[in-house]
Amino acid sequence: MPDPSGRRCRMRGLEVITAILATVLAMTWLARRLRWNEPVLLVAGGCLIGLTPGFRTLVLPPPVVLLLFLPPLLYWESLTTSLREIRTNLRGIVLLATGLVLATAAAVAGVGHALGLSWPLAFVLGAVVAPTDAIAVQTVARLLPRRIQTVLRAESLINDGTALALYAVVVGVAVQGQAVTWSGTAARFLLAYAGGMAIGAACAAAVVALRRRLRDRVLESALAVLTPFATYLPAQVLGVSGVLAVVTCGLILSQAGPRVTSAGARVQITGFWEVSTFILNSALFVLVGIQTPAIVSAIGSASLGHAVVTALLVGGVVIATRLLWLYSVPYLLRAVDRRPVQRTLRSGARERFPVAWSGVRGAVSLAAALGVPATTAAGRPLAGHGLVVFTAVAVILVTLVVQGTTMPAVIRWAGLRGDPDETSEERRAHRQIVNAALEVLPDYADRLHAPPETTDAIGSELRQYAAEDAGPPDTGPGVRTGLELRRALIGVKRSALIRLRDQRIIDDIVLRRLQAVLDSEEIRIELALRAFTGRPPSPPADDTADARGRVARE
């Protein structure tokens, strides 16, 4: 006989998943329609769910974030960041990801202790709210130039490792009464960093070796899904930084991947990660909102006023510490390091402000706060545990609302624009790859026994395409018009293909096979059109929806 409790548990899980996904879609659509801050609306939607009776007791286990959400999100972020920019700005990134984290933790600990927390638990709170969140930062800083975006993303990828290593030390002191020594703490940090990077490099080497032998697109995609988890898990088992392991693996594969991954698998993998990371990222903000009502109610009305004051003061200290750091440490370094290469990287006070204002907290802080044990090793309640959790959630909300919603205005005030070098690099690269194709065209034509007229036509198109791309985007109407004509004809082909299937002249298997060919051709043309316009092209005039409507009318 089926177990009713097991069935209720499965239904409960399905209800939670459905509610979260529906909230993600609704709040994201609303935010983009109204041009509001997406994370703020996602958290607000989660709060509405958390207020309903069926979800008030929902608890997010910290391992869910640290083992299910964090690895794929960090992996995709590291795959899509710029290793060149990281190398160029390495010193600033390291200072932000280590020095600023430790300074923030110390400042928050001082405030927490002054407000009644013991020193160990005050440092736990500091470690919890010290790291910025990679996904939240990317969400609020997407309008910044490439170099600043890379610095912020790299900082948020690395500072998780610093904060979690500090977190492990101070939680051991607060819960188990472990003694702290400078040498032991430094050794633990070094082991966490070096061990995590070593495991990440080893996993990347294994993935590259496997990809060289795989010739199946599905298996390549499955390997891509497995990689972040297979990298994070051994690092966690060995007690080193799983965050740094995943980031190191992703950065290495961002360089080696184009050489060992097939084009078809790459398109498939990219599509998968774009959708899955969007869902995971948005779901995390919804989960933060769901947890908020329960955390607030756990404080109790008698202590709520003190908790609110503590949370607001800690949030202010977190923001102020980052501002103070970015307007003091860089100037001290300038006085010491006057090398010409460093002078080219300097920025003015106004241009630096968006970086100082981008310290948004997120899922890692929530998971770390929820992971603080409620009792000590002796079984006694850990005094101040609820205040730590409440303050962490409040700091996340404060940074999202205060910094996230004002970031577009801050960017406009700072006078920052898009990166002009990125466009010129893209055009330069395009000309060079076209020239490389022209150089080998005669040899390849001989190998394939191509007719002379075909070779001449392809060569003429390549030369015209390279010349037109070198000029302003509005030049070259011939090639651009030809591409748009080809794309429009794809819509006609697709509608005819659907009509053949509907008339039972061809089978669904044949339709899917030919539809895949048309889709591949359309992707290629859209990428070519993007090179002219610098933005995604408009939808084809005769798309599948129009084709279906016309077929129905016919």
mmCIF file of N, CA and C in Angstrom, residues 72-143:
data_model
loop_
_atom_site.group_PDB
_atom_site.id
_atom_site.type_symbol
_atom_site.label_atom_id
_atom_site.label_comp_id
_atom_site.label_asym_id
_atom_site.label_seq_id
_atom_site.Cartn_x
_atom_site.Cartn_y
_atom_site.Cartn_z
ATOM 1 N N PRO A 72 27.101 25.489 -10.258
ATOM 2 C CA PRO A 72 26.813 25.851 -11.657
ATOM 3 C C PRO A 72 26.831 27.353 -11.904
ATOM 4 N N LEU A 73 26.362 28.158 -10.941
ATOM 5 C CA LEU A 73 26.356 29.601 -11.134
ATOM 6 C C LEU A 73 27.771 30.156 -11.202
ATOM 7 N N LEU A 74 28.644 29.710 -10.307
ATOM 8 C CA LEU A 74 30.031 30.173 -10.332
ATOM 9 C C LEU A 74 30.748 29.673 -11.587
ATOM 10 N N TYR A 75 30.443 28.460 -11.995
ATOM 11 C CA TYR A 75 31.092 27.881 -13.181
ATOM 12 C C TYR A 75 30.758 28.685 -14.437
ATOM 13 N N TRP A 76 29.481 29.010 -14.615
ATOM 14 C CA TRP A 76 29.094 29.774 -15.797
ATOM 15 C C TRP A 76 29.672 31.178 -15.763
ATOM 16 N N GLU A 77 29.692 31.795 -14.579
ATOM 17 C CA GLU A 77 30.288 33.119 -14.461
ATOM 18 C C GLU A 77 31.766 33.089 -14.830
ATOM 19 N N SER A 78 32.490 32.076 -14.370
ATOM 20 C CA SER A 78 33.925 31.997 -14.674
ATOM 21 C C SER A 78 34.168 31.652 -16.138
ATOM 22 N N LEU A 79 33.264 30.894 -16.753
ATOM 23 C CA LEU A 79 33.405 30.580 -18.176
ATOM 24 C C LEU A 79 33.215 31.803 -19.059
ATOM 25 N N THR A 80 32.389 32.743 -18.613
ATOM 26 C CA THR A 80 32.027 33.881 -19.467
ATOM 27 C C THR A 80 32.727 35.173 -19.066
ATOM 28 N N THR A 81 33.690 35.107 -18.171
ATOM 29 C CA THR A 81 34.440 36.297 -17.825
ATOM 30 C C THR A 81 35.710 36.372 -18.665
ATOM 31 N N SER A 82 36.436 37.463 -18.546
ATOM 32 C CA SER A 82 37.624 37.705 -19.374
ATOM 33 C C SER A 82 38.882 37.428 -18.564
ATOM 34 N N LEU A 83 39.595 36.371 -18.925
ATOM 35 C CA LEU A 83 40.842 36.047 -18.231
ATOM 36 C C LEU A 83 41.902 37.113 -18.494
ATOM 37 N N ARG A 84 41.885 37.704 -19.668
ATOM 38 C CA ARG A 84 42.856 38.761 -19.963
ATOM 39 C C ARG A 84 42.673 39.951 -19.029
ATOM 40 N N GLU A 85 41.431 40.369 -18.831
ATOM 41 C CA GLU A 85 41.174 41.488 -17.938
ATOM 42 C C GLU A 85 41.505 41.134 -16.487
ATOM 43 N N ILE A 86 41.290 39.879 -16.112
ATOM 44 C CA ILE A 86 41.654 39.454 -14.760
ATOM 45 C C ILE A 86 43.154 39.572 -14.559
ATOM 46 N N ARG A 87 43.928 39.142 -15.535
ATOM 47 C CA ARG A 87 45.390 39.243 -15.418
ATOM 48 C C ARG A 87 45.827 40.697 -15.340
ATOM 49 N N THR A 88 45.202 41.549 -16.141
ATOM 50 C CA THR A 88 45.585 42.955 -16.157
ATOM 51 C C THR A 88 45.293 43.631 -14.821
ATOM 52 N N ASN A 89 44.168 43.283 -14.203
ATOM 53 C CA ASN A 89 43.727 43.936 -12.966
ATOM 54 C C ASN A 89 43.871 43.023 -11.753
ATOM 55 N N LEU A 90 44.836 42.102 -11.818
ATOM 56 C CA LEU A 90 44.940 41.074 -10.790
ATOM 57 C C LEU A 90 45.178 41.665 -9.409
ATOM 58 N N ARG A 91 46.038 42.659 -9.303
ATOM 59 C CA ARG A 91 46.346 43.212 -7.987
ATOM 60 C C ARG A 91 45.112 43.808 -7.321
ATOM 61 N N GLY A 92 44.361 44.610 -8.073
ATOM 62 C CA GLY A 92 43.154 45.200 -7.510
ATOM 63 C C GLY A 92 42.122 44.154 -7.144
ATOM 64 N N ILE A 93 41.999 43.111 -7.963
ATOM 65 C CA ILE A 93 41.027 42.056 -7.680
ATOM 66 C C ILE A 93 41.397 41.309 -6.406
ATOM 67 N N VAL A 94 42.675 40.977 -6.256
ATOM 68 C CA VAL A 94 43.122 40.244 -5.068
ATOM 69 C C VAL A 94 42.911 41.080 -3.811
ATOM 70 N N LEU A 95 43.202 42.369 -3.897
ATOM 71 C CA LEU A 95 42.993 43.230 -2.729
ATOM 72 C C LEU A 95 41.514 43.310 -2.347
ATOM 73 N N LEU A 96 40.642 43.383 -3.337
ATOM 74 C CA LEU A 96 39.213 43.417 -3.040
ATOM 75 C C LEU A 96 38.713 42.089 -2.499
ATOM 76 N N ALA A 97 39.216 40.997 -3.068
ATOM 77 C CA ALA A 97 38.702 39.673 -2.715
ATOM 78 C C ALA A 97 39.276 39.138 -1.411
ATOM 79 N N THR A 98 40.372 39.710 -0.930
ATOM 80 C CA THR A 98 40.964 39.245 0.332
ATOM 81 C C THR A 98 40.984 40.360 1.373
ATOM 82 N N GLY A 99 41.707 41.438 1.077
ATOM 83 C CA GLY A 99 41.839 42.514 2.053
ATOM 84 C C GLY A 99 40.515 43.147 2.424
ATOM 85 N N LEU A 100 39.680 43.446 1.429
ATOM 86 C CA LEU A 100 38.403 44.084 1.718
ATOM 87 C C LEU A 100 37.472 43.144 2.485
ATOM 88 N N VAL A 101 37.516 41.856 2.170
ATOM 89 C CA VAL A 101 36.689 40.891 2.899
ATOM 90 C C VAL A 101 37.074 40.863 4.372
ATOM 91 N N LEU A 102 38.375 40.794 4.655
ATOM 92 C CA LEU A 102 38.831 40.759 6.043
ATOM 93 C C LEU A 102 38.518 42.077 6.759
ATOM 94 N N ALA A 103 38.694 43.201 6.050
ATOM 95 C CA ALA A 103 38.395 44.499 6.662
ATOM 96 C C ALA A 103 36.903 44.626 6.957
ATOM 97 N N THR A 104 36.050 44.164 6.046
ATOM 98 C CA THR A 104 34.607 44.222 6.277
ATOM 99 C C THR A 104 34.203 43.341 7.451
ATOM 100 N N ALA A 105 34.764 42.129 7.499
ATOM 101 C CA ALA A 105 34.437 41.224 8.604
ATOM 102 C C ALA A 105 34.837 41.829 9.942
ATOM 103 N N ALA A 106 36.012 42.463 9.997
ATOM 104 C CA ALA A 106 36.470 43.078 11.252
ATOM 105 C C ALA A 106 35.585 44.259 11.646
ATOM 106 N N ALA A 107 35.210 45.096 10.673
ATOM 107 C CA ALA A 107 34.362 46.252 10.977
ATOM 108 C C ALA A 107 32.987 45.813 11.460
ATOM 109 N N VAL A 108 32.402 44.826 10.797
ATOM 110 C CA VAL A 108 31.089 44.327 11.208
ATOM 111 C C VAL A 108 31.183 43.672 12.584
ATOM 112 N N ALA A 109 32.266 42.944 12.829
ATOM 113 C CA ALA A 109 32.431 42.303 14.134
ATOM 114 C C ALA A 109 32.480 43.346 15.246
ATOM 115 N N GLY A 110 33.167 44.467 15.016
ATOM 116 C CA GLY A 110 33.222 45.521 16.023
ATOM 117 C C GLY A 110 31.848 46.075 16.348
ATOM 118 N N VAL A 111 31.043 46.309 15.295
ATOM 119 C CA VAL A 111 29.686 46.818 15.511
ATOM 120 C C VAL A 111 28.824 45.775 16.206
ATOM 121 N N GLY A 112 28.926 44.523 15.769
ATOM 122 C CA GLY A 112 28.130 43.468 16.377
ATOM 123 C C GLY A 112 28.444 43.283 17.853
ATOM 124 N N HIS A 113 29.727 43.327 18.191
ATOM 125 C CA HIS A 113 30.105 43.186 19.599
ATOM 126 C C HIS A 113 29.595 44.369 20.423
ATOM 127 N N ALA A 114 29.655 45.573 19.871
ATOM 128 C CA ALA A 114 29.152 46.743 20.589
ATOM 129 C C ALA A 114 27.653 46.661 20.823
ATOM 130 N N LEU A 115 26.945 45.906 19.974
ATOM 131 C CA LEU A 115 25.494 45.778 20.110
ATOM 132 C C LEU A 115 25.076 44.531 20.884
ATOM 133 N N GLY A 116 26.049 43.837 21.481
ATOM 134 C CA GLY A 116 25.679 42.750 22.380
ATOM 135 C C GLY A 116 26.112 41.361 21.982
ATOM 136 N N LEU A 117 26.637 41.150 20.800
ATOM 137 C CA LEU A 117 27.092 39.819 20.406
ATOM 138 C C LEU A 117 28.456 39.525 21.020
ATOM 139 N N SER A 118 28.694 38.254 21.299
ATOM 140 C CA SER A 118 30.035 37.862 21.741
ATOM 141 C C SER A 118 31.010 38.031 20.584
ATOM 142 N N TRP A 119 32.298 38.169 20.905
ATOM 143 C CA TRP A 119 33.284 38.371 19.843
ATOM 144 C C TRP A 119 33.273 37.234 18.821
ATOM 145 N N PRO A 120 33.268 35.950 19.222
ATOM 146 C CA PRO A 120 33.234 34.890 18.198
ATOM 147 C C PRO A 120 32.027 34.995 17.274
ATOM 148 N N LEU A 121 30.808 35.222 17.869
ATOM 149 C CA LEU A 121 29.618 35.298 17.025
ATOM 150 C C LEU A 121 29.600 36.588 16.210
ATOM 151 N N ALA A 122 30.195 37.651 16.734
ATOM 152 C CA ALA A 122 30.291 38.890 15.956
ATOM 153 C C ALA A 122 31.157 38.683 14.724
ATOM 154 N N PHE A 123 32.238 37.917 14.870
ATOM 155 C CA PHE A 123 33.074 37.619 13.700
ATOM 156 C C PHE A 123 32.369 36.658 12.744
ATOM 157 N N VAL A 124 31.516 35.776 13.276
ATOM 158 C CA VAL A 124 30.711 34.936 12.394
ATOM 159 C C VAL A 124 29.818 35.817 11.519
ATOM 160 N N LEU A 125 29.165 36.793 12.136
ATOM 161 C CA LEU A 125 28.336 37.725 11.369
ATOM 162 C C LEU A 125 29.166 38.475 10.341
ATOM 163 N N GLY A 126 30.372 38.899 10.717
ATOM 164 C CA GLY A 126 31.236 39.593 9.762
ATOM 165 C C GLY A 126 31.606 38.728 8.578
ATOM 166 N N ALA A 127 31.927 37.452 8.844
ATOM 167 C CA ALA A 127 32.275 36.541 7.739
ATOM 168 C C ALA A 127 31.077 36.261 6.848
ATOM 169 N N VAL A 128 29.888 36.247 7.431
ATOM 170 C CA VAL A 128 28.677 35.955 6.662
ATOM 171 C C VAL A 128 28.375 37.067 5.662
ATOM 172 N N VAL A 129 28.471 38.322 6.077
ATOM 173 C CA VAL A 129 28.068 39.438 5.210
ATOM 174 C C VAL A 129 29.242 40.059 4.454
ATOM 175 N N ALA A 130 30.461 39.532 4.622
ATOM 176 C CA ALA A 130 31.630 40.139 3.978
ATOM 177 C C ALA A 130 31.674 39.962 2.469
ATOM 178 N N PRO A 131 31.309 38.789 1.903
ATOM 179 C CA PRO A 131 31.494 38.614 0.453
ATOM 180 C C PRO A 131 30.359 39.200 -0.367
ATOM 181 N N THR A 132 30.705 39.795 -1.491
ATOM 182 C CA THR A 132 29.689 40.178 -2.467
ATOM 183 C C THR A 132 29.218 38.945 -3.209
ATOM 184 N N ASP A 133 28.089 39.053 -3.878
ATOM 185 C CA ASP A 133 27.501 37.912 -4.568
ATOM 186 C C ASP A 133 27.721 38.050 -6.069
ATOM 187 N N ALA A 134 28.279 37.008 -6.679
ATOM 188 C CA ALA A 134 28.632 37.075 -8.102
ATOM 189 C C ALA A 134 27.417 37.339 -8.976
ATOM 190 N N ILE A 135 26.307 36.672 -8.692
ATOM 191 C CA ILE A 135 25.136 36.805 -9.545
ATOM 192 C C ILE A 135 24.453 38.146 -9.325
ATOM 193 N N ALA A 136 24.337 38.544 -8.050
ATOM 194 C CA ALA A 136 23.711 39.832 -7.774
ATOM 195 C C ALA A 136 24.527 40.979 -8.352
ATOM 196 N N VAL A 137 25.849 40.896 -8.231
ATOM 197 C CA VAL A 137 26.716 41.941 -8.778
ATOM 198 C C VAL A 137 26.562 42.025 -10.289
ATOM 199 N N GLN A 138 26.540 40.867 -10.955
ATOM 200 C CA GLN A 138 26.382 40.867 -12.398
ATOM 201 C C GLN A 138 25.036 41.462 -12.802
ATOM 202 N N THR A 139 24.015 41.234 -11.990
ATOM 203 C CA THR A 139 22.687 41.760 -12.309
ATOM 204 C C THR A 139 22.648 43.273 -12.240
ATOM 205 N N VAL A 140 23.260 43.856 -11.210
ATOM 206 C CA VAL A 140 23.174 45.309 -11.034
ATOM 207 C C VAL A 140 24.251 46.057 -11.813
ATOM 208 N N ALA A 141 25.322 45.359 -12.245
ATOM 209 C CA ALA A 141 26.441 46.040 -12.889
ATOM 210 C C ALA A 141 26.548 45.736 -14.378
ATOM 211 N N ARG A 142 25.480 45.255 -14.969
ATOM 212 C CA ARG A 142 25.560 44.838 -16.379
ATOM 213 C C ARG A 142 25.768 46.003 -17.338
ATOM 214 N N LEU A 143 25.494 47.237 -16.908
ATOM 215 C CA LEU A 143 25.645 48.408 -17.778
ATOM 216 C C LEU A 143 27.046 49.012 -17.712
#
